[in-house]
GROMACS .gro file of N, CA and C in nm:
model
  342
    1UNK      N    1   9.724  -3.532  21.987
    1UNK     CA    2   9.799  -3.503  21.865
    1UNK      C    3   9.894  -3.619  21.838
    2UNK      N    4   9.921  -3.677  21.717
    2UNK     CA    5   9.993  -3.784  21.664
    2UNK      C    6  10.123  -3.721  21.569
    3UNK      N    7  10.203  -3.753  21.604
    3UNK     CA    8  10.343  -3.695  21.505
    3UNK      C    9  10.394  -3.781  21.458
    4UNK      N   10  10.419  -3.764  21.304
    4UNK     CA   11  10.483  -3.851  21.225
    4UNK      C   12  10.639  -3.850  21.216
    5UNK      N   13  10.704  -3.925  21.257
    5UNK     CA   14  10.887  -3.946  21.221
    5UNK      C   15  10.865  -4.045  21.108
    6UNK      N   16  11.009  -3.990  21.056
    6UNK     CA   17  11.008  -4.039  20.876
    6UNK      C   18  11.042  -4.199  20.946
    7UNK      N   19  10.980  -4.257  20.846
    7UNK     CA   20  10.984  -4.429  20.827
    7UNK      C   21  10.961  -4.511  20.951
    8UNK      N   22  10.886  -4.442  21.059
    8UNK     CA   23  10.830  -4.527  21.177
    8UNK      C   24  10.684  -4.541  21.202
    9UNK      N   25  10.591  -4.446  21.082
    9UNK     CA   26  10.447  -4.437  21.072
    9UNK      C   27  10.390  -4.512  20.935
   10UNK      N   28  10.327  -4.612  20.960
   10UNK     CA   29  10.260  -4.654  20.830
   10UNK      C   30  10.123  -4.689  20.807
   11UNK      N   31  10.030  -4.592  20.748
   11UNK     CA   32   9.881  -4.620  20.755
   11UNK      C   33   9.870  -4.727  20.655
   12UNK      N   34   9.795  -4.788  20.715
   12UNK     CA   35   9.702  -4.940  20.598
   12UNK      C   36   9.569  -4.894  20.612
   13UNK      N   37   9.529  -4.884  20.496
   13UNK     CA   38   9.416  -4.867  20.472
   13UNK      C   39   9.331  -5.019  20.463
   14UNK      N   40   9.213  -5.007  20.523
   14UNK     CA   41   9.115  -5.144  20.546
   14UNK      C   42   9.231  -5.260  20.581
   15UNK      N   43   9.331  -5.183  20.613
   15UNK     CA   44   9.362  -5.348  20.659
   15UNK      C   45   9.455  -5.426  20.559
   16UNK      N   46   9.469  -5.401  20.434
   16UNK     CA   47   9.561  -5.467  20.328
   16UNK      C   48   9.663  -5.371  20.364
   17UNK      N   49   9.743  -5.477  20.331
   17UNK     CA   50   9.899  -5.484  20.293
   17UNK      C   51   9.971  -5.526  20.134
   18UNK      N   52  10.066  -5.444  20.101
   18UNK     CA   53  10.134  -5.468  19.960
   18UNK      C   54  10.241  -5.585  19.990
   19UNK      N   55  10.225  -5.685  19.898
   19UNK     CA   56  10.346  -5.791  19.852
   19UNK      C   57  10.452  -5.718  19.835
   20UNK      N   58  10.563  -5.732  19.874
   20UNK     CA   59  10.665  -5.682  19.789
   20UNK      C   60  10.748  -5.767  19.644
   21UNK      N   61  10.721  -5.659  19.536
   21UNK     CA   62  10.711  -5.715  19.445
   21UNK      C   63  10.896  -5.812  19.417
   22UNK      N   64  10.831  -5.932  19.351
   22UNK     CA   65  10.966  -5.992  19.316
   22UNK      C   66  10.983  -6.004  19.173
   23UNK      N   67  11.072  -6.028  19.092
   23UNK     CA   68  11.146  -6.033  18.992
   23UNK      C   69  10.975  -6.086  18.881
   24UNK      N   70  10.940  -6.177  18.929
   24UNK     CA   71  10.766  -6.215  18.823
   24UNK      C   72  10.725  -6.086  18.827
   25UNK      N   73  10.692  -6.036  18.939
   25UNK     CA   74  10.608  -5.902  18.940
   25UNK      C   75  10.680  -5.818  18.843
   26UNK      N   76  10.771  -5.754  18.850
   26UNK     CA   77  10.855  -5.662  18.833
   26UNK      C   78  10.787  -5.689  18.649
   27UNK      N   79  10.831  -5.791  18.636
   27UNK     CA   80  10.787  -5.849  18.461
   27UNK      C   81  10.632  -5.853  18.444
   28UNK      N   82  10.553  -5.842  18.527
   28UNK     CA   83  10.446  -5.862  18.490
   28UNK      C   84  10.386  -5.707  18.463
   29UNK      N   85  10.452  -5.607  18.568
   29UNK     CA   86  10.428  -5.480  18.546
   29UNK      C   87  10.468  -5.429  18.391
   30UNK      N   88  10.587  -5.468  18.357
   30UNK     CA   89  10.653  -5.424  18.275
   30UNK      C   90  10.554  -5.429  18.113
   31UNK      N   91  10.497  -5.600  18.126
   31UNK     CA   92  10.452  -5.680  18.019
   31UNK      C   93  10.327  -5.579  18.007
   32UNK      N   94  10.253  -5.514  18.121
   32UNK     CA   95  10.117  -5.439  18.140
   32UNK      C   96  10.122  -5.317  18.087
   33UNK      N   97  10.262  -5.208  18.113
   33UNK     CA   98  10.257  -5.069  18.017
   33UNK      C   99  10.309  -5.115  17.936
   34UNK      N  100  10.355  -5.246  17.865
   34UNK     CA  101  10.374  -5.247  17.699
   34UNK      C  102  10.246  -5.315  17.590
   35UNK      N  103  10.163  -5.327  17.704
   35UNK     CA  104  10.065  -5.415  17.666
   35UNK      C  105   9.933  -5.316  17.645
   36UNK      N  106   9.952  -5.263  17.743
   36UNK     CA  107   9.835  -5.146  17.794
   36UNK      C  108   9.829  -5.004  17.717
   37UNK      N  109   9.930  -4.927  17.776
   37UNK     CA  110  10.020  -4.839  17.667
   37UNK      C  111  10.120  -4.794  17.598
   38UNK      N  112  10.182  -4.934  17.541
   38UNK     CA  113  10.252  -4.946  17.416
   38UNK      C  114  10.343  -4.852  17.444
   39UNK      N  115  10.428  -4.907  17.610
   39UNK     CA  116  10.494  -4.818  17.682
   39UNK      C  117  10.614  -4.907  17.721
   40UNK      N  118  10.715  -4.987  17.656
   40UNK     CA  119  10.783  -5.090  17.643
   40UNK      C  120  10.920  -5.113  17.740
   41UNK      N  121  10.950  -5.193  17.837
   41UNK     CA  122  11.026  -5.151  17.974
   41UNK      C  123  11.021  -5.071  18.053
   42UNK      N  124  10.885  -5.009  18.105
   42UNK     CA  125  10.829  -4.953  18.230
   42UNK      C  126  10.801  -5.035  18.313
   43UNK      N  127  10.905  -5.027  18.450
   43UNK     CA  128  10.887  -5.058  18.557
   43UNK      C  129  10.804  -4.998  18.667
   44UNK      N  130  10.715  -4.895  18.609
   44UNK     CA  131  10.606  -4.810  18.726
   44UNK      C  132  10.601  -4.662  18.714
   45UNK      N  133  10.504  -4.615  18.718
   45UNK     CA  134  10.491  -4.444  18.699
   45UNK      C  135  10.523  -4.411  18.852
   46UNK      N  136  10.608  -4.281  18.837
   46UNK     CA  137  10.661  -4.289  19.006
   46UNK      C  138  10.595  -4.116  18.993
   47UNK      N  139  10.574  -4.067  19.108
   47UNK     CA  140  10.503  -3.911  19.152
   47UNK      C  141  10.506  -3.929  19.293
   48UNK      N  142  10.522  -3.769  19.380
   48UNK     CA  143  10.555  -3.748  19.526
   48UNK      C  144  10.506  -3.643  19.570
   49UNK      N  145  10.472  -3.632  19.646
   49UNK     CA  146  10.348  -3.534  19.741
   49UNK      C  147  10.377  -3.527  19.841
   50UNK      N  148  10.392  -3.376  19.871
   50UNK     CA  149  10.419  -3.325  20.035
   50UNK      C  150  10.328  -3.349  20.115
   51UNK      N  151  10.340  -3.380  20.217
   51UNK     CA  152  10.201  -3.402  20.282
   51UNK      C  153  10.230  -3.330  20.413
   52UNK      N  154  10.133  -3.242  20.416
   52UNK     CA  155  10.142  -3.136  20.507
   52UNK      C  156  10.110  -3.184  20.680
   53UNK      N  157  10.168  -3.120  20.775
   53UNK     CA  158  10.230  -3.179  20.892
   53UNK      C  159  10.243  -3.087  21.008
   54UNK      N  160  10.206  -3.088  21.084
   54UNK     CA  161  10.282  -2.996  21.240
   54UNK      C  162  10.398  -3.075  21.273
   55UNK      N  163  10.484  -3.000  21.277
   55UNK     CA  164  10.595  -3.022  21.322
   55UNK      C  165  10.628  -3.071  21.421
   56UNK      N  166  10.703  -3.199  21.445
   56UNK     CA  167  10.746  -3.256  21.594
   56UNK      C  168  10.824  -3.156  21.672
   57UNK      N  169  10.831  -3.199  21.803
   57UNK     CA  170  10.895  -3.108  21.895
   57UNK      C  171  11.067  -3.095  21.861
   58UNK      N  172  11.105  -3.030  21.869
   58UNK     CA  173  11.266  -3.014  21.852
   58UNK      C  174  11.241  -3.057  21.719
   59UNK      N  175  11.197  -3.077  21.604
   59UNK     CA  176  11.260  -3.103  21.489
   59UNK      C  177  11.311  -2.991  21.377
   60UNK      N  178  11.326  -2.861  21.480
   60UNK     CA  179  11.404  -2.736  21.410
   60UNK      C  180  11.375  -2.708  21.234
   61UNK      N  181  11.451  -2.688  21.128
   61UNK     CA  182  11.425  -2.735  20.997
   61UNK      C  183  11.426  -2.816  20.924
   62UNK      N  184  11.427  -2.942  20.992
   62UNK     CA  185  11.436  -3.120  20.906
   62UNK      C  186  11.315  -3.103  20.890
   63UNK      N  187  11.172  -3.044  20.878
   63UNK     CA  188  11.082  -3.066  20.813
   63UNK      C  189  11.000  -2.934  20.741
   64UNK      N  190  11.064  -2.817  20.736
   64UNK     CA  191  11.037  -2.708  20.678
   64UNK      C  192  11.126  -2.684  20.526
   65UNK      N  193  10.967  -2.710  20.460
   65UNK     CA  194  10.970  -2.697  20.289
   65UNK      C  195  10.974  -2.590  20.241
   66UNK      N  196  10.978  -2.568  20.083
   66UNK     CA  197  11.052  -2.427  20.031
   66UNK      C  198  10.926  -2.359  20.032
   67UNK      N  199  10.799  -2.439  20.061
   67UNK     CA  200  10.664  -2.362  20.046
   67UNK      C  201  10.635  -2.279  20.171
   68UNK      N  202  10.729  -2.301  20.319
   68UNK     CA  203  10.686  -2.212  20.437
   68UNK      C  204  10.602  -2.296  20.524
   69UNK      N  205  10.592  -2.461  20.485
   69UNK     CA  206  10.509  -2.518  20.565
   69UNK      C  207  10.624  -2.640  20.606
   70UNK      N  208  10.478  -2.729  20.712
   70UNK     CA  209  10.583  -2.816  20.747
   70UNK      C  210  10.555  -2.964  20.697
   71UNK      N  211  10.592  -3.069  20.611
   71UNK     CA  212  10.566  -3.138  20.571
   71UNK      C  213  10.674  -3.314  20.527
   72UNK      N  214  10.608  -3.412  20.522
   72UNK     CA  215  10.671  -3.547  20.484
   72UNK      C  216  10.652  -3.530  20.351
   73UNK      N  217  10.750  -3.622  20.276
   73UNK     CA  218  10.717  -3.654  20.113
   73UNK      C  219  10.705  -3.802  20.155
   74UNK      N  220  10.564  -3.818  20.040
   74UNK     CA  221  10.501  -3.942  20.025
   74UNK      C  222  10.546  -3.970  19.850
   75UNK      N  223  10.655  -4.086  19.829
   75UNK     CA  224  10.687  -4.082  19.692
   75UNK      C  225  10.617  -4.197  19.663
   76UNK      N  226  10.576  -4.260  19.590
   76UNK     CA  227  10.467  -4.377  19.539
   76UNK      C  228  10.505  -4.416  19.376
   77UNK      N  229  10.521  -4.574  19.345
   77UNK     CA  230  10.502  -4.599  19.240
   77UNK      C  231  10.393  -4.732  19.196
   78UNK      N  232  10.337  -4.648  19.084
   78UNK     CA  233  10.204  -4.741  19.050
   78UNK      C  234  10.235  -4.804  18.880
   79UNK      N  235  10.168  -4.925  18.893
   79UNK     CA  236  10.192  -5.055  18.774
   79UNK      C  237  10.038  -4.999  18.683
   80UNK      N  238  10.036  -4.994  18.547
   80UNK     CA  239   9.980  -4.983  18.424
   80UNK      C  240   9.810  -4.969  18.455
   81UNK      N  241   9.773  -5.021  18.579
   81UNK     CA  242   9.653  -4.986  18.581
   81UNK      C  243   9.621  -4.911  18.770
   82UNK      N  244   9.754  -4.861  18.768
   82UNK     CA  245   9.725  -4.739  18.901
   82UNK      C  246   9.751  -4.800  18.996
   83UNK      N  247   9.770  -4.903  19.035
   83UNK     CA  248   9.794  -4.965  19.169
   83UNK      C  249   9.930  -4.972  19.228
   84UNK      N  250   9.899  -4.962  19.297
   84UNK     CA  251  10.038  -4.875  19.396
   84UNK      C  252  10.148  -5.022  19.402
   85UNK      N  253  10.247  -5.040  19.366
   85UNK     CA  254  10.355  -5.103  19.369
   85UNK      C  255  10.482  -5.128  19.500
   86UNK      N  256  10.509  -5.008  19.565
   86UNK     CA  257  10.527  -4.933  19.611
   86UNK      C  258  10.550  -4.792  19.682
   87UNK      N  259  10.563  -4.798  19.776
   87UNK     CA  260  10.542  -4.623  19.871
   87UNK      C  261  10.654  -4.621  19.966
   88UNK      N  262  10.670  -4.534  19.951
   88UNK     CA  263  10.801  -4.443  20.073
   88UNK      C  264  10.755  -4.311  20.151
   89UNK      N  265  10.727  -4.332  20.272
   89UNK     CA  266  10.665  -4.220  20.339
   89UNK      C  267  10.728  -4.188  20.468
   90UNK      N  268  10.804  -4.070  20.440
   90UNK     CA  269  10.812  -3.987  20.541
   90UNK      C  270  10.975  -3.938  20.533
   91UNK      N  271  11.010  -3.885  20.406
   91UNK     CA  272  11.125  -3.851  20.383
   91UNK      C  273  11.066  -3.661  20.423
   92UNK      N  274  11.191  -3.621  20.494
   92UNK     CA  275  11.173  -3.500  20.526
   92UNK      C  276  11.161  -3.395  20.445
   93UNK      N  277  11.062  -3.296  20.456
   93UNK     CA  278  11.003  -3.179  20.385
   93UNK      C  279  11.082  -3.106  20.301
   94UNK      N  280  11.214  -3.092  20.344
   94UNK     CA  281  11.297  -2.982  20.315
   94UNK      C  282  11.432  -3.044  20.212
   95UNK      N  283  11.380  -3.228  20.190
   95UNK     CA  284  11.486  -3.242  20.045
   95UNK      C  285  11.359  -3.171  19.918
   96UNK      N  286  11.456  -3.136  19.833
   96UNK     CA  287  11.374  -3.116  19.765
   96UNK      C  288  11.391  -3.221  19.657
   97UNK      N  289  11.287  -3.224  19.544
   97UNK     CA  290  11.236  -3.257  19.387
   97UNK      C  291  11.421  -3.378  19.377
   98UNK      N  292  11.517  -3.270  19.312
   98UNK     CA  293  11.654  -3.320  19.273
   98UNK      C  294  11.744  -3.434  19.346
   99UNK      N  295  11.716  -3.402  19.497
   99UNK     CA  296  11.726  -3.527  19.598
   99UNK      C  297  11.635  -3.692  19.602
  100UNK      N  298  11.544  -3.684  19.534
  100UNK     CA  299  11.492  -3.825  19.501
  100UNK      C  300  11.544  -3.875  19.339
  101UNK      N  301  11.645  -3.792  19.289
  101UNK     CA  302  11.642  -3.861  19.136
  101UNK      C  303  11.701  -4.009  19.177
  102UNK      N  304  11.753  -4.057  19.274
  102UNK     CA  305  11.810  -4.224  19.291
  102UNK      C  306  11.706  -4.272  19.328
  103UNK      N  307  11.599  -4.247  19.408
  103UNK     CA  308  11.491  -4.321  19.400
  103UNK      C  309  11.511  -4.437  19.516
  104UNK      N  310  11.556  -4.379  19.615
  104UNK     CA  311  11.630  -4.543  19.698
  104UNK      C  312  11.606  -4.674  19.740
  105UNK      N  313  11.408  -4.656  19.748
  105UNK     CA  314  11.322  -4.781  19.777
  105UNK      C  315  11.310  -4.836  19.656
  106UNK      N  316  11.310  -4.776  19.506
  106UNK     CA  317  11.286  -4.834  19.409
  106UNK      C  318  11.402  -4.906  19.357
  107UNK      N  319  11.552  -4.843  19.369
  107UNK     CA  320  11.690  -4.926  19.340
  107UNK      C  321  11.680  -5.044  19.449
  108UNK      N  322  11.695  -5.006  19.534
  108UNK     CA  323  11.646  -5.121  19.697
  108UNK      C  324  11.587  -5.240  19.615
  109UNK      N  325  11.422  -5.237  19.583
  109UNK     CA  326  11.330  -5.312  19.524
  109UNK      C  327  11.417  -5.434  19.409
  110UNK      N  328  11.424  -5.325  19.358
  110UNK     CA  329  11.490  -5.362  19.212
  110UNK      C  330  11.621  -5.442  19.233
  111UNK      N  331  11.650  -5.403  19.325
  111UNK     CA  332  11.777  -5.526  19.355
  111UNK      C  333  11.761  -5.640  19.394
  112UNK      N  334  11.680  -5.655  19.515
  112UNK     CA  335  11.617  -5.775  19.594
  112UNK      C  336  11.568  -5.804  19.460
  113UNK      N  337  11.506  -5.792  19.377
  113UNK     CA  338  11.391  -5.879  19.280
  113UNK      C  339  11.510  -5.975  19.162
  114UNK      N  340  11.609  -5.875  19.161
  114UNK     CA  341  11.738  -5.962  19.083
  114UNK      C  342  11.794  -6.027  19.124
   0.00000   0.00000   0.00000
């Protein structure tokens, strides 16, 4: 059995890895939903998904969600044609929805790129 702790597990799929985007990027995304869909200073469509989990040992309710299960949030933002920009995985089950409105990897991002 493999247990996930928030921000010490990171699957790569085939093997790629994401750039982290800098200040060009950031504009190039932007230039793509105004270009694409006439969607004018979008920096990325952002959406987050529980991702369901057995619970580590001792981790009591830091990972029990309002649904009765036990789970990480996977928050993800993707540029004008779906591609993932960035990802944040493994914020605990039990913040809910109202606790990501700061968005912290994306202010983070967004700063380094300025």
């Amino acid at each position: 059995m493999t247990y996930l702790y928030p921000k010490e597990v990171i699957v790569i799929k085939q093997g790629k890895c994401v750039v982290k985007p800098d200040r060009n990027i950031w504009l190039d995304i932007a230039e793509g939903y105004h270009e694409q869909w006439q969607f004018p200073n979008c920096l990325g469509a952002i959406d987050g998904k529980h991702v369901l989990m057995q619970a580590p040992p001792k981790s009591g309710s830091r990972f029990h969600n309002y649904k009765g299960t036990f789970s990480i949030i996977l928050l993800a933002c993707v540029d004008a044609n779906y591609k993932f920009v960035l990802v944040d995985i493994g914020a605990e089950g039990h913040n809910s929805d109202g606790e990501f409105s700061k968005i912290p990897f994306l202010v983070k991002a967004l700063k380094k790129a300025h």
